[in-house]
PDB file of C-alpha atoms in Angstrom:
ATOM      1  CA  TYR A   1    -160.814 -76.460-157.061  1.00 81.00           C
ATOM      2  CA  TRP A   2    -163.397 -78.699-155.906  1.00 88.00           C
ATOM      3  CA  CYS A   3    -162.172 -81.447-158.738  1.00 93.00           C
ATOM      4  CA  GLN A   4    -158.916 -81.224-156.657  1.00 95.00           C
ATOM      5  CA  ALA A   5    -160.640 -81.525-153.387  1.00 95.00           C
ATOM      6  CA  ILE A   6    -162.912 -84.796-154.257  1.00 95.00           C
ATOM      7  CA  PHE A   7    -160.020 -86.488-156.098  1.00 97.00           C
ATOM      8  CA  GLN A   8    -158.016 -85.890-153.060  1.00 97.00           C
ATOM      9  CA  LEU A   9    -160.592 -86.523-150.652  1.00 97.00           C
ATOM     10  CA  GLY A  10    -161.628 -89.935-152.171  1.00 97.00           C
ATOM     11  CA  HIS A  11    -158.058 -91.246-152.177  1.00 98.00           C
ATOM     12  CA  GLU A  12    -157.599 -90.590-148.755  1.00 98.00           C
ATOM     13  CA  MET A  13    -160.912 -92.219-147.407  1.00 98.00           C
ATOM     14  CA  THR A  14    -160.446 -95.147-149.251  1.00 98.00           C
ATOM     15  CA  HIS A  15    -156.551 -95.356-147.151  1.00 98.00           C
ATOM     16  CA  ALA A  16    -159.091 -95.107-144.239  1.00 98.00           C
ATOM     17  CA  ALA A  17    -161.567 -97.513-145.353  1.00 98.00           C
ATOM     18  CA  VAL A  18    -159.121 -99.922-145.997  1.00 98.00           C
ATOM     19  CA  TYR A  19    -157.282 -98.964-142.673  1.00 97.00           C
ATOM     20  CA  TYR A  20    -160.586 -99.053-140.758  1.00 97.00           C
ATOM     21  CA  ASN A  21    -161.401-102.888-142.652  1.00 97.00           C
ATOM     22  CA  SER A  22    -158.206-104.332-141.782  1.00 97.00           C
ATOM     23  CA  PRO A  23    -156.557-106.757-139.493  1.00 96.00           C
ATOM     24  CA  LEU A  24    -155.209-105.059-136.564  1.00 93.00           C
ATOM     25  CA  ASN A  25    -151.378-104.410-136.946  1.00 90.00           C
ATOM     26  CA  THR A  26    -151.329-104.662-140.926  1.00 93.00           C
ATOM     27  CA  LYS A  27    -149.510-102.129-143.139  1.00 93.00           C
ATOM     28  CA  SER A  28    -150.412-101.043-146.468  1.00 95.00           C
ATOM     29  CA  THR A  29    -148.755-102.542-148.818  1.00 97.00           C
ATOM     30  CA  PRO A  30    -148.117 -99.210-151.512  1.00 97.00           C
ATOM     31  CA  TRP A  31    -148.552-101.389-155.025  1.00 97.00           C
ATOM     32  CA  ILE A  32    -151.862-102.680-154.108  1.00 98.00           C
ATOM     33  CA  GLU A  33    -152.841 -99.817-151.730  1.00 98.00           C
ATOM     34  CA  GLU A  34    -152.030 -96.307-154.046  1.00 98.00           C
ATOM     35  CA  THR A  35    -153.873 -98.431-156.973  1.00 98.00           C
ATOM     36  CA  ILE A  36    -156.569 -99.503-155.504  1.00 98.00           C
ATOM     37  CA  SER A  37    -157.002 -95.399-153.653  1.00 98.00           C
ATOM     38  CA  GLU A  38    -156.347 -94.060-156.895  1.00 98.00           C
ATOM     39  CA  SER A  39    -158.507 -95.806-158.893  1.00 98.00           C
ATOM     40  CA  MET A  40    -161.286 -94.972-156.130  1.00 98.00           C
ATOM     41  CA  ALA A  41    -161.081 -91.586-156.503  1.00 98.00           C
ATOM     42  CA  LEU A  42    -161.341 -91.527-160.295  1.00 98.00           C
ATOM     43  CA  PHE A  43    -164.559 -93.254-159.196  1.00 98.00           C
ATOM     44  CA  PHE A  44    -165.725 -90.675-156.582  1.00 96.00           C
ATOM     45  CA  LEU A  45    -165.010 -88.218-159.535  1.00 96.00           C
ATOM     46  CA  ASN A  46    -167.425 -89.823-161.474  1.00 96.00           C
ATOM     47  CA  LEU A  47    -170.092 -90.507-158.556  1.00 95.00           C
ATOM     48  CA  PHE A  48    -169.982 -86.644-158.179  1.00 92.00           C
ATOM     49  CA  ALA A  49    -170.035 -85.775-161.971  1.00 92.00           C
ATOM     50  CA  ASP A  50    -173.253 -87.737-161.819  1.00 91.00           C
ATOM     51  CA  ALA A  51    -174.999 -86.304-158.836  1.00 88.00           C
ATOM     52  CA  TRP A  52    -173.984 -82.822-159.044  1.00 85.00           C
ATOM     53  CA  ASN A  53    -176.902 -81.890-159.363  1.00 82.00           C
ATOM     54  CA  THR A  54    -178.681 -83.581-156.600  1.00 83.00           C
ATOM     55  CA  ILE A  55    -176.252 -82.272-154.443  1.00 81.00           C
ATOM     56  CA  GLU A  56    -178.027 -79.501-152.466  1.00 80.00           C
ATOM     57  CA  LYS A  57    -174.608 -77.742-151.745  1.00 76.00           C
ATOM     58  CA  PHE A  58    -173.896 -77.755-155.761  1.00 75.00           C
ATOM     59  CA  LYS A  59    -177.744 -76.779-157.063  1.00 75.00           C
ATOM     60  CA  ASN A  60    -176.866 -73.675-157.763  1.00 80.00           C
ATOM     61  CA  THR A  61    -173.538 -74.701-160.031  1.00 81.00           C
ATOM     62  CA  PRO A  62    -175.180 -77.130-162.333  1.00 74.00           C
ATOM     63  CA  GLN A  63    -172.892 -76.569-164.852  1.00 84.00           C
ATOM     64  CA  TYR A  64    -169.552 -77.598-162.629  1.00 86.00           C
ATOM     65  CA  SER A  65    -170.394 -80.782-163.193  1.00 89.00           C
ATOM     66  CA  THR A  66    -169.019 -80.776-166.848  1.00 91.00           C
ATOM     67  CA  ASN A  67    -165.811 -79.291-165.188  1.00 91.00           C
ATOM     68  CA  VAL A  68    -165.801 -82.439-162.768  1.00 93.00           C
ATOM     69  CA  ARG A  69    -166.223 -84.726-166.014  1.00 95.00           C
ATOM     70  CA  THR A  70    -163.190 -82.823-168.154  1.00 96.00           C
ATOM     71  CA  TYR A  71    -161.200 -83.397-164.941  1.00 96.00           C
ATOM     72  CA  LEU A  72    -162.130 -87.224-164.742  1.00 97.00           C
ATOM     73  CA  HIS A  73    -161.693 -87.020-168.755  1.00 97.00           C
ATOM     74  CA  ASN A  74    -158.023 -85.404-168.174  1.00 96.00           C
ATOM     75  CA  GLN A  75    -157.125 -87.618-165.710  1.00 97.00           C
ATOM     76  CA  LEU A  76    -158.067 -91.054-167.882  1.00 97.00           C
ATOM     77  CA  SER A  77    -156.237 -89.378-170.981  1.00 97.00           C
ATOM     78  CA  LYS A  78    -152.697 -89.009-169.092  1.00 96.00           C
ATOM     79  CA  SER A  79    -150.668 -92.486-169.837  1.00 95.00           C
ATOM     80  CA  GLY A  80    -148.316 -94.319-167.541  1.00 96.00           C
ATOM     81  CA  SER A  81    -145.371 -96.555-168.385  1.00 96.00           C
ATOM     82  CA  GLY A  82    -147.162 -99.716-167.727  1.00 94.00           C
ATOM     83  CA  LYS A  83    -144.503-101.109-165.738  1.00 95.00           C
ATOM     84  CA  LEU A  84    -146.501-102.901-163.191  1.00 95.00           C
ATOM     85  CA  SER A  85    -147.963-104.770-165.931  1.00 94.00           C
ATOM     86  CA  MET A  86    -144.658-106.081-167.649  1.00 93.00           C
ATOM     87  CA  CYS A  87    -143.147-106.474-163.730  1.00 92.00           C
ATOM     88  CA  ARG A  88    -141.423-109.878-163.703  1.00 87.00           C
ATOM     89  CA  GLY A  89    -140.189-111.261-160.547  1.00 90.00           C
ATOM     90  CA  TYR A  90    -140.318-110.490-156.867  1.00 92.00           C
ATOM     91  CA  ASN A  91    -136.879-107.813-156.820  1.00 93.00           C
ATOM     92  CA  GLU A  92    -138.818-105.748-159.751  1.00 94.00           C
ATOM     93  CA  LEU A  93    -142.197-105.981-157.907  1.00 95.00           C
ATOM     94  CA  LYS A  94    -140.563-104.498-154.661  1.00 95.00           C
ATOM     95  CA  GLN A  95    -138.967-101.994-156.384  1.00 96.00           C
ATOM     96  CA  ILE A  96    -142.464-100.879-157.784  1.00 96.00           C
ATOM     97  CA  ASP A  97    -143.971-100.510-154.113  1.00 96.00           C
ATOM     98  CA  THR A  98    -140.935 -98.751-152.862  1.00 96.00           C
ATOM     99  CA  ASP A  99    -141.571 -96.467-155.772  1.00 96.00           C
ATOM    100  CA  SER A 100    -145.038 -96.162-155.300  1.00 94.00           C
ATOM    101  CA  GLN A 101    -146.040 -93.111-154.348  1.00 92.00           C
ATOM    102  CA  THR A 102    -142.905 -91.211-155.688  1.00 94.00           C
ATOM    103  CA  TYR A 103    -143.376 -92.617-159.175  1.00 95.00           C
ATOM    104  CA  ARG A 104    -147.136 -93.282-159.735  1.00 96.00           C
ATOM    105  CA  GLU A 105    -146.439 -93.408-163.838  1.00 96.00           C
ATOM    106  CA  GLN A 106    -145.506 -97.050-163.040  1.00 96.00           C
ATOM    107  CA  ARG A 107    -149.061 -97.877-161.967  1.00 97.00           C
ATOM    108  CA  LYS A 108    -151.071 -95.118-163.837  1.00 97.00           C
ATOM    109  CA  ASN A 109    -152.210 -97.612-166.758  1.00 97.00           C
ATOM    110  CA  GLU A 110    -153.056-100.103-164.436  1.00 97.00           C
ATOM    111  CA  MET A 111    -155.034 -97.982-162.098  1.00 98.00           C
ATOM    112  CA  HIS A 112    -157.169 -96.886-165.060  1.00 98.00           C
ATOM    113  CA  LYS A 113    -158.020-100.236-165.713  1.00 98.00           C
ATOM    114  CA  LEU A 114    -158.776-100.679-162.334  1.00 98.00           C
ATOM    115  CA  TYR A 115    -160.713 -97.971-162.424  1.00 98.00           C
ATOM    116  CA  LYS A 116    -163.005 -98.764-165.463  1.00 98.00           C
ATOM    117  CA  LEU A 117    -163.652-102.044-163.175  1.00 98.00           C
ATOM    118  CA  LEU A 118    -164.998-100.602-160.369  1.00 98.00           C
ATOM    119  CA  ASN A 119    -169.026-100.627-159.560  1.00 96.00           C
ATOM    120  CA  SER A 120    -170.791-100.716-156.196  1.00 93.00           C
ATOM    121  CA  GLU A 121    -170.522-104.519-155.720  1.00 95.00           C
ATOM    122  CA  ASN A 122    -167.093-104.889-155.777  1.00 95.00           C
ATOM    123  CA  ILE A 123    -165.356-101.742-154.105  1.00 97.00           C
ATOM    124  CA  LYS A 124    -165.903-103.922-151.027  1.00 97.00           C
ATOM    125  CA  GLY A 125    -163.416-106.874-151.961  1.00 98.00           C
ATOM    126  CA  LEU A 126    -160.791-104.128-152.519  1.00 98.00           C
ATOM    127  CA  LEU A 127    -160.928-102.565-149.311  1.00 98.00           C
ATOM    128  CA  LEU A 128    -160.364-105.962-147.709  1.00 98.00           C
ATOM    129  CA  TYR A 129    -157.095-106.553-149.507  1.00 98.00           C
ATOM    130  CA  ARG A 130    -154.754-106.821-146.113  1.00 98.00           C
ATOM    131  CA  TRP A 131    -156.793-109.708-144.955  1.00 98.00           C
ATOM    132  CA  TYR A 132    -155.074-111.804-148.012  1.00 98.00           C
ATOM    133  CA  LEU A 133    -151.823-110.375-147.807  1.00 97.00           C
ATOM    134  CA  GLN A 134    -149.409-113.478-147.207  1.00 95.00           C
ATOM    135  CA  SER A 135    -147.145-113.400-144.434  1.00 92.00           C
ATOM    136  CA  ASP A 136    -144.477-111.302-146.691  1.00 92.00           C
ATOM    137  CA  PRO A 137    -147.069-108.572-147.027  1.00 92.00           C
ATOM    138  CA  LEU A 138    -145.630-107.487-150.798  1.00 94.00           C
ATOM    139  CA  LEU A 139    -147.805-110.552-151.985  1.00 95.00           C
ATOM    140  CA  LEU A 140    -151.617-111.661-151.890  1.00 96.00           C
ATOM    141  CA  ASN A 141    -152.269-114.965-151.410  1.00 96.00           C
ATOM    142  CA  THR A 142    -154.359-114.685-154.930  1.00 97.00           C
ATOM    143  CA  ALA A 143    -155.998-117.808-154.559  1.00 97.00           C
ATOM    144  CA  LYS A 144    -158.052-117.425-151.108  1.00 98.00           C
ATOM    145  CA  TYR A 145    -158.417-113.788-152.250  1.00 98.00           C
ATOM    146  CA  ARG A 146    -159.732-114.795-155.796  1.00 98.00           C
ATOM    147  CA  GLU A 147    -162.012-117.643-153.783  1.00 98.00           C
ATOM    148  CA  ALA A 148    -163.447-114.964-151.117  1.00 98.00           C
ATOM    149  CA  PHE A 149    -164.442-112.939-154.232  1.00 98.00           C
ATOM    150  CA  PRO A 150    -165.289-115.301-156.969  1.00 97.00           C
ATOM    151  CA  HIS A 151    -167.392-112.851-159.312  1.00 96.00           C
ATOM    152  CA  ASN A 152    -165.514-109.646-158.309  1.00 98.00           C
ATOM    153  CA  THR A 153    -163.629-108.761-161.672  1.00 98.00           C
ATOM    154  CA  ALA A 154    -161.413-105.842-159.200  1.00 98.00           C
ATOM    155  CA  VAL A 155    -159.986-108.593-157.294  1.00 98.00           C
ATOM    156  CA  SER A 156    -159.521-110.887-160.294  1.00 98.00           C
ATOM    157  CA  TYR A 157    -157.631-108.082-161.901  1.00 98.00           C
ATOM    158  CA  LEU A 158    -155.437-107.075-158.670  1.00 96.00           C
ATOM    159  CA  CYS A 159    -154.515-111.091-158.603  1.00 97.00           C
ATOM    160  CA  ASP A 160    -153.712-111.182-162.199  1.00 96.00           C
ATOM    161  CA  LEU A 161    -151.504-108.212-162.031  1.00 95.00           C
ATOM    162  CA  GLN A 162    -149.635-109.858-159.407  1.00 94.00           C
ATOM    163  CA  ASP A 163    -149.650-113.336-160.865  1.00 92.00           C
ATOM    164  CA  VAL A 164    -148.209-112.337-163.950  1.00 88.00           C
ATOM    165  CA  ALA A 165    -145.599-110.390-162.522  1.00 84.00           C
ATOM    166  CA  TYR A 166    -144.751-113.580-159.724  1.00 75.00           C
ATOM    167  CA  ARG A 167    -145.130-115.968-163.130  1.00 69.00           C
ATOM    168  CA  ASN A 168    -141.189-115.462-162.965  1.00 53.00           C
ATOM    169  CA  PRO A 169    -140.465-114.810-159.866  1.00 51.00           C
ATOM    170  CA  ASP A 170    -136.606-114.607-160.244  1.00 50.00           C
ATOM    171  CA  GLY A 171    -136.947-112.101-163.029  1.00 44.00           C
ATOM    172  CA  ASN A 172    -135.024-114.794-165.237  1.00 42.00           C
ATOM    173  CA  GLU A 173    -136.049-115.960-168.836  1.00 37.00           C
TER     174      GLU A 173
END
């Protein structure tokens, strides 16, 4: 059960880190924060797989790092619907936000892509996303967010997701 524990702990600790680094009285924007937290959970699985044999508690089970890698691979092999990438308009984004925890497959492909962009240099930008929410907390101020983290591919990807979704805000062609 170490794999599940690492995944869940990584997920929840990301929520805690976002909260700790947020302005007072800001709330979660689930379509963003769940996507970040799930991608970070995968990032932590990868870190544990890489470092398994260097962790004192786990030196007696060096082969278990293979289990962690298999668990990570299995998570990455699950496909989502791509609904977040195909989202067009505020109302659809709002529905994805509302359903964010119930229908995780709506964001799964995008979460996997975000995971693949993660590195130790760009995580901080993700943890600070709440500083860049507009007065409508469903939306990021993508211009300010990109400006604050100009070389952060993970931040840029989140902004791209919203920009594509909001390019056609009423959902009409």
